[in-house]
Coordinates of C-alpha atoms and ligand atoms in Angstrom, one line a residue:
M1 CA -11.4 -71.7 93.5
V2 CA -12.1 -71.7 97.3
A3 CA -12.0 -74.5 99.1
T4 CA -13.9 -74.4 102.9
G5 CA -12.9 -76.9 105.4
S6 CA -16.4 -77.2 106.9
E7 CA -16.8 -77.2 110.6
T8 CA -20.2 -78.6 109.9
T9 CA -18.7 -82.1 108.6
K10 CA -20.8 -85.1 110.5
K11 CA -19.8 -88.3 110.8
S12 CA -22.0 -90.0 107.9
P13 CA -22.4 -93.5 108.4
R14 CA -23.9 -93.9 104.5
L15 CA -20.2 -91.6 103.4
D16 CA -18.8 -94.4 105.9
R17 CA -20.4 -97.2 103.8
A18 CA -19.5 -95.4 100.5
H19 CA -16.0 -95.5 101.5
T20 CA -16.4 -99.4 102.3
L21 CA -17.8 -100.6 98.7
M22 CA -15.1 -98.1 97.1
K23 CA -12.3 -100.2 98.3
E24 CA -14.0 -103.4 97.7
A25 CA -14.8 -102.3 94.4
G26 CA -10.9 -101.1 93.8
I27 CA -12.6 -97.4 92.9
D28 CA -10.6 -94.4 94.4
L29 CA -12.7 -91.6 93.0
L30 CA -16.4 -91.5 93.0
L31 CA -18.2 -88.4 91.4
V32 CA -21.9 -88.2 91.7
S33 CA -23.9 -85.5 90.0
P34 CA -27.3 -84.0 91.1
S35 CA -29.9 -87.0 91.4
A36 CA -31.3 -89.4 93.9
D37 CA -27.7 -90.7 94.8
L38 CA -26.8 -87.4 95.9
R39 CA -29.3 -86.5 98.1
Y40 CA -29.0 -90.0 99.7
L41 CA -25.1 -89.6 100.4
T42 CA -25.3 -85.4 101.5
G43 CA -29.5 -84.6 102.0
Y44 CA -28.5 -82.5 98.9
A45 CA -31.3 -82.0 96.5
R46 CA -30.5 -79.5 93.8
G47 CA -31.3 -80.5 90.0
T48 CA -29.1 -80.9 87.1
S49 CA -28.0 -77.3 85.1
E50 CA -25.2 -76.8 82.8
R51 CA -22.8 -75.8 85.8
P52 CA -21.5 -79.0 87.1
T53 CA -22.3 -80.2 90.8
L54 CA -20.1 -82.8 92.0
L55 CA -19.6 -85.1 94.6
A56 CA -16.2 -86.5 94.8
L57 CA -15.5 -88.8 97.5
Q58 CA -11.9 -90.8 98.2
P59 CA -11.5 -93.6 100.5
D60 CA -10.6 -92.2 103.9
R61 CA -10.4 -88.7 102.2
E62 CA -12.9 -86.2 103.4
A63 CA -15.6 -85.8 101.1
A64 CA -15.6 -82.7 98.5
I65 CA -18.4 -81.0 96.3
L66 CA -17.6 -79.0 93.6
V67 CA -20.3 -76.4 93.0
P68 CA -20.9 -72.8 91.5
E69 CA -19.9 -69.9 93.4
L70 CA -23.5 -68.8 93.5
E71 CA -24.3 -72.0 94.7
A72 CA -21.7 -72.3 97.5
A73 CA -24.0 -71.0 100.3
G74 CA -26.8 -74.1 100.1
A75 CA -24.2 -76.7 99.3
A76 CA -22.4 -75.3 102.6
Q77 CA -25.2 -76.3 105.3
I78 CA -25.9 -79.8 104.0
A79 CA -22.6 -81.1 102.0
G80 CA -21.2 -82.2 105.5
G81 CA -17.8 -81.8 103.4
R82 CA -15.7 -79.5 101.8
V83 CA -16.9 -77.3 99.5
V84 CA -15.2 -76.7 96.2
T85 CA -16.6 -73.9 94.0
F86 CA -15.9 -72.5 90.5
S87 CA -16.6 -68.7 89.1
E88 CA -18.1 -68.2 86.2
T89 CA -14.7 -67.8 83.8
D90 CA -12.8 -71.0 85.6
N91 CA -12.9 -74.7 84.3
P92 CA -14.9 -76.5 86.9
Y93 CA -13.0 -79.9 86.1
A94 CA -9.7 -78.4 86.5
V95 CA -10.6 -76.8 89.7
L96 CA -11.9 -80.3 90.7
A97 CA -8.8 -82.4 90.0
S98 CA -6.7 -79.8 91.6
A99 CA -8.3 -79.7 95.0
L100 CA -8.5 -83.3 94.8
G101 CA -4.6 -83.3 94.6
F102 CA -4.4 -84.1 90.7
S103 CA -2.6 -82.8 88.4
A104 CA -1.8 -83.4 84.8
G105 CA 1.3 -85.2 84.2
G106 CA 1.5 -86.0 88.0
V107 CA -0.7 -88.1 90.5
Q108 CA -3.9 -89.3 88.7
P109 CA -6.8 -91.6 90.0
S110 CA -6.7 -95.0 88.5
R111 CA -10.4 -96.2 88.5
I112 CA -13.3 -93.4 88.5
A113 CA -17.0 -94.6 89.2
I114 CA -19.4 -92.2 87.9
S115 CA -22.9 -91.8 88.9
P116 CA -25.4 -93.2 86.7
Q117 CA -27.5 -90.0 86.0
M118 CA -24.5 -87.9 84.8
W119 CA -24.8 -85.8 82.0
A120 CA -22.9 -87.0 78.7
E121 CA -21.2 -83.6 78.7
F122 CA -20.0 -83.7 82.3
L123 CA -18.4 -86.9 81.5
L124 CA -16.7 -85.9 78.4
R125 CA -15.3 -82.9 80.4
L126 CA -14.1 -85.3 82.9
Q127 CA -12.6 -87.7 80.5
A128 CA -10.7 -84.9 79.0
T129 CA -9.4 -83.7 82.6
F130 CA -8.6 -87.1 84.1
D131 CA -6.1 -90.0 82.6
A132 CA -8.2 -92.8 84.5
T133 CA -10.3 -95.9 84.0
F134 CA -13.8 -94.7 84.0
V135 CA -16.6 -97.1 85.3
S136 CA -20.5 -97.4 86.2
A137 CA -21.2 -96.6 89.9
A138 CA -24.3 -98.0 89.6
P139 CA -23.7 -101.0 90.8
L140 CA -21.9 -99.6 93.8
L141 CA -24.8 -97.2 94.6
G142 CA -27.1 -99.8 94.2
R143 CA -26.1 -101.8 96.7
L144 CA -25.2 -98.9 98.7
R145 CA -29.2 -97.8 99.0
A146 CA -30.9 -101.4 98.6
A147 CA -31.6 -101.6 102.1
K148 CA -33.8 -99.2 103.8
G149 CA -33.2 -97.8 107.3
P150 CA -36.1 -97.0 109.9
D151 CA -36.1 -93.6 109.1
E152 CA -36.8 -94.2 105.5
L153 CA -38.8 -96.7 105.6
E154 CA -41.0 -94.6 107.7
L155 CA -41.1 -92.3 104.8
L156 CA -42.0 -94.9 102.1
E157 CA -44.6 -96.0 104.7
R158 CA -46.5 -92.9 104.9
A159 CA -46.0 -92.6 101.0
G160 CA -47.8 -95.7 101.0
R161 CA -50.5 -95.0 103.2
A162 CA -51.4 -92.2 101.1
V163 CA -51.6 -93.9 97.6
D164 CA -53.8 -96.6 99.4
A165 CA -56.0 -93.8 101.1
A166 CA -56.5 -92.5 97.2
V167 CA -57.2 -95.7 95.7
G168 CA -60.1 -95.9 98.7
Q169 CA -61.5 -92.8 97.6
I170 CA -61.3 -93.1 93.7
V171 CA -63.3 -96.1 93.3
H172 CA -66.0 -94.4 94.5
T173 CA -65.9 -91.8 91.4
Q174 CA -68.4 -92.6 88.5
F175 CA -66.0 -93.7 85.8
A176 CA -68.3 -94.7 83.4
G177 CA -68.3 -91.1 80.8
K178 CA -65.4 -89.6 82.0
T179 CA -62.0 -89.8 80.1
E180 CA -58.5 -91.5 81.2
R181 CA -57.0 -88.0 81.9
Q182 CA -59.8 -86.8 84.3
I183 CA -59.4 -89.8 86.6
A184 CA -55.7 -89.1 86.3
D185 CA -55.9 -85.5 87.8
E186 CA -58.7 -86.6 90.4
I187 CA -56.1 -89.1 91.7
N188 CA -53.5 -86.5 91.8
R189 CA -55.8 -84.3 93.4
L190 CA -56.2 -86.7 96.1
L191 CA -52.9 -87.2 96.4
Q192 CA -52.3 -83.4 96.9
D193 CA -54.8 -83.0 99.5
Q194 CA -53.0 -85.2 101.6
G195 CA -49.8 -83.4 101.8
M196 CA -47.8 -85.4 98.8
E197 CA -46.3 -84.1 95.9
V198 CA -47.4 -86.2 92.9
A199 CA -45.1 -88.4 91.0
P200 CA -44.0 -87.2 87.4
W201 CA -44.5 -90.4 85.7
G202 CA -48.0 -90.7 86.2
P203 CA -50.8 -91.6 87.2
I204 CA -51.2 -94.4 84.5
V205 CA -54.9 -94.7 84.2
A206 CA -55.3 -97.2 81.2
S207 CA -59.2 -98.2 80.1
G208 CA -60.5 -100.9 77.8
P209 CA -58.1 -102.1 74.7
N210 CA -55.5 -99.6 76.6
A211 CA -55.5 -101.5 79.7
A212 CA -53.1 -104.2 77.4
S213 CA -50.6 -102.0 77.4
P214 CA -48.5 -101.5 80.4
H215 CA -47.1 -98.5 80.1
H216 CA -50.1 -97.0 78.4
L217 CA -49.8 -93.3 78.3
T218 CA -53.0 -91.6 79.8
G219 CA -54.9 -90.1 77.2
D220 CA -58.6 -88.9 76.4
R221 CA -60.3 -91.5 75.8
E222 CA -63.6 -91.8 77.3
I223 CA -64.1 -94.5 79.8
R224 CA -67.4 -96.8 78.9
E225 CA -69.5 -99.6 80.8
G226 CA -68.0 -103.0 80.6
D227 CA -64.3 -101.2 80.5
T228 CA -61.2 -102.4 82.5
V229 CA -59.2 -99.9 84.1
I230 CA -55.9 -100.1 85.1
L231 CA -54.8 -97.3 87.7
D232 CA -51.1 -97.3 88.2
F233 CA -49.9 -94.1 90.3
G234 CA -47.3 -93.1 93.2
C235 CA -46.6 -90.0 95.0
T236 CA -43.4 -88.8 96.7
H237 CA -43.2 -88.0 100.6
E238 CA -39.8 -86.1 101.2
G239 CA -38.2 -87.4 98.1
Y240 CA -39.8 -91.2 99.2
Q241 CA -41.8 -92.8 96.5
A242 CA -45.0 -94.8 96.5
D243 CA -46.2 -96.6 93.5
I244 CA -49.5 -99.3 93.4
T245 CA -51.4 -100.5 90.9
R246 CA -55.3 -101.7 90.9
T247 CA -57.5 -102.9 88.4
V248 CA -60.9 -102.0 88.8
H249 CA -64.1 -102.7 86.3
V250 CA -66.9 -100.3 85.4
G251 CA -70.1 -102.3 85.7
E252 CA -70.4 -106.3 86.0
P253 CA -67.4 -108.2 84.4
N254 CA -67.5 -111.6 82.8
D255 CA -66.5 -114.9 83.1
E256 CA -63.1 -113.8 81.4
F257 CA -61.5 -111.0 83.1
K258 CA -62.7 -112.7 86.4
R259 CA -60.6 -115.7 85.7
V260 CA -58.1 -113.2 84.3
Y261 CA -57.9 -111.2 87.9
R262 CA -57.9 -114.2 90.1
V263 CA -54.7 -115.7 88.5
V264 CA -53.2 -112.4 88.9
Q265 CA -53.8 -112.3 92.5
E266 CA -52.5 -115.2 93.0
A267 CA -49.7 -114.5 91.3
Q268 CA -49.2 -111.4 93.1
Q269 CA -49.6 -113.5 96.6
A270 CA -47.3 -116.4 95.5
G271 CA -44.7 -113.4 94.6
V272 CA -45.2 -111.7 98.1
E273 CA -45.0 -115.0 100.1
A274 CA -41.5 -116.1 97.9
A275 CA -40.2 -113.2 99.4
R276 CA -37.7 -114.2 101.9
E277 CA -34.0 -113.2 103.3
G278 CA -31.4 -114.8 101.6
V279 CA -33.2 -115.7 98.5
P280 CA -31.8 -114.2 95.0
A281 CA -34.4 -111.3 93.5
Q282 CA -35.1 -113.6 90.6
T283 CA -36.7 -116.0 92.9
V284 CA -39.8 -113.6 93.6
D285 CA -40.1 -113.6 89.9
R286 CA -39.9 -116.9 89.3
A287 CA -42.9 -117.1 91.7
T288 CA -45.2 -115.0 90.4
R289 CA -44.8 -116.3 86.4
R290 CA -44.9 -120.3 88.0
V291 CA -48.7 -119.0 88.8
I292 CA -49.2 -116.9 85.2
D293 CA -47.5 -119.9 83.4
D294 CA -49.3 -122.4 84.9
S295 CA -52.8 -120.8 84.4
G296 CA -52.1 -120.7 80.6
Y297 CA -51.3 -116.9 80.2
G298 CA -47.7 -117.0 80.5
E299 CA -47.1 -115.3 77.1
F300 CA -49.1 -112.6 78.2
F301 CA -47.1 -111.6 80.9
V302 CA -44.6 -109.5 79.4
H303 CA -42.9 -107.3 81.7
R304 CA -40.7 -108.2 85.0
T305 CA -42.2 -108.5 88.3
G306 CA -41.1 -105.6 90.4
H307 CA -38.6 -103.4 90.9
G308 CA -36.8 -101.5 93.9
L309 CA -38.0 -98.6 95.5
G310 CA -36.7 -95.6 97.6
L311 CA -35.7 -91.9 96.2
D312 CA -35.8 -93.4 93.5
V313 CA -39.4 -95.0 91.9
H314 CA -37.3 -97.9 89.8
E315 CA -33.8 -98.8 91.8
E316 CA -32.5 -102.1 93.2
P317 CA -33.4 -104.7 94.0
Y318 CA -34.9 -105.4 90.1
I319 CA -37.1 -108.5 90.5
V320 CA -36.3 -110.0 87.4
D321 CA -35.2 -113.5 86.4
G322 CA -31.1 -113.2 86.2
N323 CA -30.9 -110.7 88.9
E324 CA -29.2 -113.0 91.4
L325 CA -28.8 -110.2 94.1
P326 CA -29.7 -111.8 97.5
L327 CA -32.8 -110.1 99.0
Q328 CA -31.7 -108.9 102.6
A329 CA -34.0 -107.4 105.3
G330 CA -34.7 -103.5 104.8
M331 CA -35.1 -103.7 100.7
V332 CA -38.4 -102.3 99.6
F333 CA -39.8 -103.3 96.0
S334 CA -42.6 -104.1 94.0
V335 CA -44.3 -107.2 93.4
E336 CA -46.8 -106.3 90.4
P337 CA -47.7 -109.4 88.0
G338 CA -50.0 -108.3 84.9
I339 CA -51.3 -110.3 82.0
Y340 CA -52.1 -108.0 79.3
L341 CA -54.4 -109.3 76.0
P342 CA -54.0 -107.5 73.0
G343 CA -57.3 -105.8 71.4
K344 CA -58.9 -106.9 74.7
F345 CA -58.5 -106.3 78.5
G346 CA -55.4 -106.4 81.1
V347 CA -54.8 -107.0 84.8
R348 CA -52.3 -105.7 87.2
I349 CA -51.9 -105.8 91.0
E350 CA -48.8 -104.3 92.4
D351 CA -47.8 -103.8 95.9
I352 CA -45.0 -102.4 97.5
V353 CA -43.1 -104.6 100.4
A354 CA -40.5 -103.9 102.9
L355 CA -38.5 -107.5 103.7
T356 CA -38.2 -108.2 107.2
E357 CA -36.1 -111.2 108.9
H358 CA -39.8 -112.9 109.4
G359 CA -40.5 -112.1 105.4
A360 CA -42.2 -109.1 103.2
S361 CA -44.3 -106.8 104.8
R362 CA -46.6 -105.2 102.6
L363 CA -46.6 -101.2 102.5
N364 CA -49.9 -101.0 100.5
N365 CA -52.8 -102.6 102.0
A366 CA -56.1 -101.4 99.2
R367 CA -58.4 -103.5 99.1
R368 CA -56.6 -106.3 96.2
E369 CA -60.1 -107.9 95.2
V370 CA -62.3 -106.5 92.1
V371 CA -64.0 -103.5 92.5
I372 CA -66.9 -102.6 90.4
V373 CA -66.9 -98.9 89.1
Ligands
LIG401 ZN1 -46.7 -99.1 89.7
LIG402 ZN1 -44.0 -100.4 90.0

């Protein structure tokens, strides 16, 4: 085991705030594995492997990061804390416990919070090592990351402009005769041309009756005249996400489509207007739902109104009934109501908004009127 006191240790406001939240929650050890949480706290953006990487935070103590010996150089440059390494034959969990000053039969932490994306294998090994109560760190990390700083907002805005531009370009494509997959590939190309990384989850291109399935798996269906097509896609810029949905129509739409589209458009606007500092997150969901309920389509709005977005594409604040988390300036989330008529079509309109003290400001400004393709 090698424990290096790093001279590069910087004062980190994010770590300081994590310490404050830990004290409030009575957590004496927070363990974070590779994830957006780790990247947010340390800048370290490594993927997970079977060799554990674990950031260990204790209130008022220097941060420690456990990494395999062969990755020590990379961790030392960015972690801003003490690097603890283990060799191929060490027990990494015992190495960690000892580096933190814990021992079997001696001092033990009482409450350990575990980051939500930690592999079950790591958690089981930690449970065998520490005699403590294990809790989820999701509430703490969610609160920590929900309000974005100016540097984060800039990256989110940049990613938002890229998806807007891709919408602006894709609607000039001939849709009829192409498959959903071909349109998805074209969208990804438009994003990559702007220097963006494509999001691993999309694009969702849902055509005709497929548009009635909110998370349709893009496939080989050929798009035809008369189809509705939902385009839901994102990209990543320096780790920060974009996410947008527009619904286009191939050829002239009928009255039912126009009616449904107008309701979704009004609901989306109502949601954006309801977002104010201090109101519970569920207020925004209720605002979109009221418009759709009043139109008689309530039973066809089958998902929550939105989700927070930052280093993860889904994070706090979740815009859903029951979430009483007060909205605060700096929070960034989607407003994406939809109506899905099984066997027929669906309509969804999604923008990301950033909350300011004056209300919600849209990070997406691509045309929101029906586009005929
Ligand atoms: Zn989306
Ligand atoms: Zn979304």
